[in-house]
Structures are given as structure tokens and as C-alpha cells.
Coordinates of C-alpha atoms and ligand atoms in Angstrom, one line a residue:
M281 CA 1.7 -31.9 -27.1
T282 CA 2.0 -30.9 -23.4
K283 CA 0.3 -27.7 -22.4
K284 CA 2.7 -25.0 -21.2
K285 CA 2.0 -24.1 -17.6
T286 CA 1.6 -20.5 -16.7
A287 CA 1.2 -18.8 -13.3
K288 CA -2.1 -18.1 -11.8
I289 CA -2.8 -14.3 -11.9
I290 CA -3.5 -12.7 -8.5
D291 CA -6.3 -10.3 -9.6
G292 CA -5.8 -7.3 -7.3
K293 CA -8.4 -5.3 -9.2
A294 CA -11.1 -7.9 -8.4
V295 CA -10.1 -8.3 -4.8
A296 CA -10.0 -4.6 -4.3
A297 CA -13.5 -4.3 -5.7
K298 CA -14.7 -7.0 -3.3
V299 CA -13.0 -5.2 -0.3
K300 CA -14.6 -1.9 -1.3
E301 CA -18.0 -3.6 -1.6
E302 CA -17.6 -4.9 1.9
I303 CA -16.6 -1.4 3.1
K304 CA -19.6 0.2 1.3
A305 CA -22.0 -2.2 3.1
Q306 CA -20.5 -1.3 6.4
V307 CA -20.6 2.4 5.8
A308 CA -24.3 2.1 4.7
D309 CA -25.0 0.2 8.0
M310 CA -23.3 2.9 10.0
I311 CA -25.4 5.6 8.4
D312 CA -28.6 3.5 8.9
K313 CA -27.7 3.3 12.6
H314 CA -27.3 7.1 12.6
F315 CA -23.6 7.2 13.2
D316 CA -21.7 10.0 11.5
T317 CA -20.6 9.3 7.9
P318 CA -16.9 8.2 7.9
H319 CA -14.7 11.1 6.7
L320 CA -11.3 10.8 5.0
A321 CA -9.3 14.0 4.4
A322 CA -6.1 14.4 2.3
V323 CA -3.5 17.0 2.4
I324 CA -1.5 17.7 -0.8
V325 CA 1.3 20.1 -1.2
G326 CA 2.3 21.5 -4.6
E327 CA 1.4 20.3 -8.1
N328 CA 3.2 16.9 -8.4
P329 CA 1.2 15.2 -11.2
A330 CA 1.5 11.7 -9.8
S331 CA 0.4 12.9 -6.3
Q332 CA -2.5 14.8 -7.8
T333 CA -3.7 11.6 -9.6
Y334 CA -3.3 9.5 -6.4
V335 CA -5.2 12.0 -4.2
A336 CA -8.0 12.3 -6.8
S337 CA -8.3 8.5 -6.9
K338 CA -8.4 8.3 -3.1
E339 CA -11.1 11.0 -3.0
K340 CA -13.2 9.3 -5.6
A341 CA -12.8 5.9 -4.0
A342 CA -13.9 7.3 -0.6
Q343 CA -17.0 8.8 -2.1
R344 CA -17.9 5.6 -4.0
V345 CA -18.1 3.6 -0.8
G346 CA -20.3 6.3 0.7
M347 CA -17.7 8.2 2.8
T348 CA -17.2 11.9 2.9
S349 CA -13.9 13.1 1.6
S350 CA -12.1 16.4 1.6
V351 CA -8.8 17.6 0.1
Y352 CA -6.6 20.4 1.5
R353 CA -4.5 21.8 -1.3
L354 CA -1.4 23.8 -0.1
P355 CA 1.2 25.7 -2.2
Q356 CA 4.6 24.2 -3.0
D357 CA 6.3 27.0 -1.1
I358 CA 4.3 26.5 2.1
T359 CA 6.4 26.7 5.3
E360 CA 6.7 23.8 7.6
D361 CA 4.9 25.8 10.3
E362 CA 2.0 26.4 8.1
L363 CA 1.7 22.8 7.2
L364 CA 1.9 21.8 10.8
K365 CA -0.9 24.2 11.5
T366 CA -3.1 22.4 9.0
I367 CA -2.3 19.1 10.6
E368 CA -3.2 20.4 14.0
F369 CA -6.5 21.7 12.6
L370 CA -7.3 18.2 11.2
N371 CA -6.2 16.5 14.4
N372 CA -8.8 18.6 16.2
D373 CA -11.6 18.6 13.6
R374 CA -14.1 16.2 15.1
E375 CA -15.7 15.7 11.7
V376 CA -12.6 14.1 10.2
D377 CA -12.0 10.5 11.2
G378 CA -8.7 10.0 9.4
F379 CA -6.4 11.9 7.1
I380 CA -3.3 11.4 5.0
V381 CA -0.5 13.8 4.0
Q382 CA 0.4 12.8 0.4
L383 CA 4.1 12.2 0.0
P384 CA 6.6 13.3 -1.3
L385 CA 6.8 16.7 0.4
P386 CA 8.9 19.7 -0.9
P387 CA 12.5 19.9 0.4
Q388 CA 11.9 22.7 2.9
I389 CA 9.7 20.4 4.9
D390 CA 10.9 17.7 7.4
V391 CA 8.7 14.7 6.5
D392 CA 9.4 12.9 9.8
K393 CA 8.3 16.0 11.7
V394 CA 5.1 16.2 9.7
I395 CA 4.2 12.5 10.1
G396 CA 5.1 12.7 13.8
A397 CA 2.6 15.6 14.2
I398 CA -0.4 13.5 13.0
D399 CA -2.6 12.2 15.8
P400 CA -1.9 8.4 15.7
A401 CA -5.7 7.8 16.1
K402 CA -6.2 9.6 12.7
D403 CA -3.1 8.3 10.9
V404 CA -4.9 6.1 8.4
D405 CA -1.7 5.8 6.3
G406 CA -0.1 4.0 9.3
F407 CA 3.1 6.0 9.0
H408 CA 3.3 7.5 12.5
P409 CA 5.9 5.9 14.7
V410 CA 3.2 4.8 17.2
N411 CA 1.4 2.8 14.5
V412 CA 4.6 1.4 13.1
G413 CA 5.6 0.4 16.6
K414 CA 2.2 -1.3 17.2
M415 CA 2.6 -3.2 13.9
V416 CA 6.1 -4.4 15.0
L417 CA 4.7 -5.5 18.4
G418 CA 1.6 -7.2 16.8
E419 CA -0.8 -4.8 18.5
P420 CA -4.0 -3.5 16.8
G421 CA -3.4 -0.3 14.9
Y422 CA -3.2 1.1 11.4
V423 CA -1.0 -0.9 9.0
S424 CA 0.1 1.1 6.0
A425 CA -1.9 0.4 2.9
T426 CA 0.5 -1.3 0.5
P427 CA 1.8 -3.9 2.9
A428 CA -1.7 -4.4 4.2
G429 CA -2.9 -4.9 0.6
I430 CA -0.2 -7.5 -0.1
M431 CA -1.2 -9.5 3.1
E432 CA -4.9 -9.3 2.1
L433 CA -4.1 -10.7 -1.4
L434 CA -2.1 -13.6 0.1
K435 CA -5.0 -14.3 2.5
R436 CA -7.8 -14.2 0.0
Y437 CA -5.8 -16.5 -2.4
H438 CA -5.2 -18.9 0.5
I439 CA -1.5 -18.8 -0.2
K440 CA 0.4 -20.7 2.5
T441 CA 3.1 -18.6 4.0
E442 CA 3.9 -20.5 7.2
G443 CA 7.3 -22.0 7.1
K444 CA 8.0 -20.6 3.7
H445 CA 11.0 -18.6 2.7
C446 CA 9.9 -15.0 1.9
V447 CA 12.4 -12.8 0.2
V448 CA 11.6 -9.0 0.2
L449 CA 13.5 -6.8 -2.2
G450 CA 13.6 -3.2 -0.8
R451 CA 13.6 -1.8 2.7
S452 CA 11.6 1.4 2.4
N453 CA 9.5 2.6 5.4
I454 CA 6.3 2.4 3.2
V455 CA 6.7 -1.1 1.8
G456 CA 9.8 -3.3 2.3
T457 CA 10.3 -2.9 6.0
P458 CA 6.7 -3.2 7.1
V459 CA 5.9 -6.2 4.8
S460 CA 9.1 -8.0 6.0
I461 CA 7.8 -7.6 9.6
L462 CA 4.2 -8.7 8.7
M463 CA 5.5 -11.8 6.9
S464 CA 7.6 -12.9 9.9
R465 CA 5.1 -12.2 12.7
K466 CA 3.1 -15.0 14.4
A467 CA -0.1 -14.8 12.3
N468 CA -1.7 -16.0 9.1
P469 CA -0.6 -14.8 6.7
G470 CA 2.8 -14.6 8.3
N471 CA 5.0 -17.2 10.1
A472 CA 7.4 -17.0 7.1
T473 CA 11.2 -17.0 7.3
V474 CA 12.1 -13.6 5.9
T475 CA 15.2 -12.3 4.1
V476 CA 15.4 -8.6 3.2
C477 CA 17.5 -7.6 0.2
H478 CA 18.4 -4.0 -0.7
S479 CA 20.8 -1.9 -2.8
K480 CA 23.9 -3.2 -0.9
T481 CA 23.0 -6.9 -1.1
E482 CA 25.6 -8.9 -3.0
N483 CA 24.6 -11.6 -5.5
I484 CA 20.9 -10.8 -5.1
E485 CA 19.9 -13.5 -7.5
E486 CA 21.1 -16.1 -5.0
Y487 CA 18.4 -14.9 -2.7
T488 CA 15.6 -14.4 -5.2
R489 CA 16.2 -17.9 -6.5
A490 CA 15.8 -19.3 -3.0
A491 CA 12.4 -17.5 -2.5
D492 CA 9.1 -19.4 -2.1
I493 CA 7.5 -16.0 -1.9
L494 CA 9.2 -13.1 -3.6
I495 CA 8.0 -9.6 -2.8
C496 CA 9.6 -7.0 -5.2
A497 CA 9.6 -3.4 -4.1
I498 CA 13.0 -2.4 -5.5
G499 CA 11.9 0.4 -7.9
R500 CA 13.7 -0.9 -11.0
P501 CA 11.6 -1.7 -14.1
R502 CA 11.5 -5.4 -15.1
F503 CA 14.5 -6.2 -12.9
I504 CA 13.4 -9.7 -12.0
K505 CA 13.9 -12.1 -14.9
A506 CA 12.8 -15.8 -15.2
D507 CA 16.3 -17.1 -14.3
M508 CA 16.1 -15.2 -10.9
V509 CA 12.9 -17.0 -9.8
K510 CA 12.4 -20.5 -8.4
Q511 CA 9.9 -22.7 -10.3
G512 CA 6.5 -22.5 -8.5
A513 CA 7.3 -19.4 -6.5
V514 CA 4.7 -16.8 -5.6
V515 CA 5.7 -13.4 -7.0
I516 CA 4.3 -10.1 -5.7
D517 CA 5.2 -7.1 -7.8
V518 CA 5.0 -3.7 -6.0
G519 CA 6.8 -1.7 -8.7
I520 CA 5.0 0.7 -11.1
H521 CA 7.0 2.3 -13.9
R522 CA 6.2 4.1 -17.1
I523 CA 8.2 2.6 -19.9
P524 CA 8.3 4.0 -23.5
A525 CA 5.9 2.3 -25.9
D526 CA 4.8 2.6 -29.5
N527 CA 1.1 3.5 -28.6
E528 CA -1.1 6.6 -28.3
K529 CA 0.1 7.4 -24.8
G530 CA 3.7 6.8 -25.6
Y531 CA 4.2 4.6 -22.6
R532 CA 3.0 1.5 -20.9
L533 CA 3.1 0.4 -17.3
A534 CA 5.5 -2.2 -16.0
G535 CA 6.5 -3.5 -12.6
D536 CA 9.8 -4.6 -11.0
V537 CA 9.2 -8.0 -12.6
D538 CA 9.5 -9.0 -16.2
F539 CA 5.9 -10.3 -16.2
D540 CA 5.9 -12.2 -19.5
E541 CA 9.0 -14.2 -18.6
V542 CA 8.3 -14.8 -14.9
A543 CA 4.7 -15.8 -15.5
K544 CA 6.0 -19.0 -17.2
I545 CA 8.0 -20.0 -14.0
A546 CA 5.9 -18.8 -11.1
A547 CA 2.9 -20.5 -9.5
Y548 CA 1.2 -17.1 -8.7
I549 CA 2.0 -13.6 -9.9
T550 CA 0.5 -10.1 -9.5
P551 CA 0.2 -8.2 -12.8
V552 CA 1.1 -4.5 -13.2
P553 CA -1.3 -2.7 -13.5
G554 CA -4.1 -4.6 -11.7
G555 CA -2.2 -6.3 -8.9
V556 CA -1.0 -4.6 -5.7
G557 CA -1.9 -1.1 -6.9
P558 CA -5.7 -1.3 -6.6
M559 CA -5.4 -2.9 -3.1
T560 CA -3.6 0.2 -1.7
I561 CA -6.7 2.4 -2.0
A562 CA -9.0 -0.3 -0.7
M563 CA -6.9 -0.8 2.4
L564 CA -6.7 3.0 3.0
L565 CA -10.6 3.0 3.0
K566 CA -10.5 0.0 5.4
N567 CA -8.3 2.0 7.8
T568 CA -10.7 4.9 7.5
L569 CA -13.6 2.7 8.4
S570 CA -11.6 1.4 11.4
A571 CA -11.0 5.1 12.4
A572 CA -14.7 6.0 12.2
K573 CA -15.5 2.9 14.3
K574 CA -12.7 3.9 16.8
E575 CA -11.4 0.3 16.6
F576 CA -7.9 1.0 17.7
Y577 CA -8.1 4.3 19.7
R578 CA -10.8 5.7 21.9
Ligands
LIG1480 N1 3.1 8.5 -1.7 C1 3.2 7.3 -2.3 N2 2.5 6.3 -1.7 C2 1.9 7.0 -0.6 C3 1.0 6.5 0.4 O1 0.6 5.4 0.5 N3 0.5 7.5 1.2 C4 0.9 8.8 1.1 N4 0.4 9.7 2.0 N5 1.8 9.2 0.2 C5 2.2 8.3 -0.7

């Protein structure tokens, strides 16, 4: 009987733990040398339960690596001017090395205006146009956490990207667009030939089947089936969805990829949960450490 081949699991939880250990050692070293303790602040507007969970996780993770963290909680009906004042305060607060404004924001607020008001030197989310521009030009700066986490996974698993066909599903500012740029730039990982697919792409499966590396950030639960994936492909799943399940919680988590099916076809695959997700916070902490060390801005 021949043994059925299954994909190697890319263990984001384990890699994130390793990255956080490395950060923790560097934070301890900074404190030993009498530098200020790195400080990450977060701004959260309103009571969005998912945002509350994310911010609480970021706060806890920062503390676990020895950083200081603080959270600014603002009401749902805050005006844009008041939010901009909080950003100005954080820009000028010498004790804060980096901060994030958790998204989404309520409809009365112009997100681009808010992101544009953050001092690029403190923009550890890497969302400010200056940091996005630096990434596009290949200059040192903050790269947003999810794409940076994907690149770190490819690097630590020694996955060859040079000359490969990478297909990215999704073109969001947070994931699809930046990861497509990082995969095509002259670097390792990188040097891939990149195709970006999105909601207007026709015959999407023709592209997904041609991918050596398939990065799925399309926001549709279990959209990618086995017959859409090339044998031996590397599949990176950025999606995270709650789907109804017959268990205590009433739901389970699933990605954009039908994991059980695709794991039989792919060479490597990230699970959900435990793949890209845990890397996001680890890379945010890495950016905060860079901010404290003034690596990119004086
Ligand atoms: N909302 C969803 N993902 C993110 C993120 O990475 N940063 C911020 N600030 N908000 C988010």
C-alpha cells in the first residue's frame, strides 16, 4: 500500500513563539543597557468585539516580551478632530515608541486622514503612505504586520520563491497589495513572478491552478478547493472566518482555503488557526522594537 502524501504544515504558532522569544531577549538586553523600555500604544474606537480581542492580544503580547503597553479607548461617537488630537498627543509623547489605530473606524471618521496624521516614525502598523512608499521602493521602513509575517514564514521554512509564479488573491491595502510587492521585489524571499487576482478577475481558477505559491486573502470561507491548486504548491491562507459548527462555541474557525482537501495536494500549507494569524502580532512587536531602536527614523 502506498502512503498518501499530505502537505507539510507551516506552523505559524511555533514560528511566532520563536520570533517573540528573540524580541524578548533583545528587549531584556536594551533594559540591561539602561535604554528606555520599548513602549507600544494602541488606540481603539468603540466597542467592536473583534477589535477589542485583537487589541487585548496585542497588549498582552507586548507585555509578555517585556515591553510597556498602553491602550487609549475612545467612544464610538468621537469626532474626527478629537481622534486627530489623540494622534497628535501620541506623536509627541516621547515615552511612546510606536502606536497603532485599530481598524475599522466608525463611519464619521476618514481613515486615510487618520493614518496620514500618524508620525511615520511611530507607524508600527506600516500603514502610513510614507512607509508604504518605502516598502514599494525597497527602502528600510515599517512593513505592515500580516505581509511581513507571510514573508517571515517563507523565509524560516526556506521556501524558494525566486523565479516562482506567485498568485495573490485579494488587493487590500493591508494584505494583498503589499504582499504582491514584497514577493516581486529583488530580495529573498521575493524575486517571484506575481499575479494579483481580485473580485473582477475572470476564470480565477485558471490563475490559482498555475500558482507555485498561492497567497489567499480573498475573504471567502473555504473558497479554494483541491481542484483549484497545482500539485506541490505552497498555499498561504490569510482568511479567518467563523463557520457554524456543532460544538460548545457553536462555531469553528476556517480560512479562505478548504484545508482538508487542499492539504492532500499542496507541498506546504498554513493552517487556520495557527498559521498566518499568530505571525501578525509577532511582526507588530518586531516593528515596535525597531521603533524603540530608531532603526528607520532618527
Ligand atoms: N484591523 C485588522 N487588522 C489590523 C491591523 O493589522 N492593524 C490595525 N490597526 N487594525 C487592523
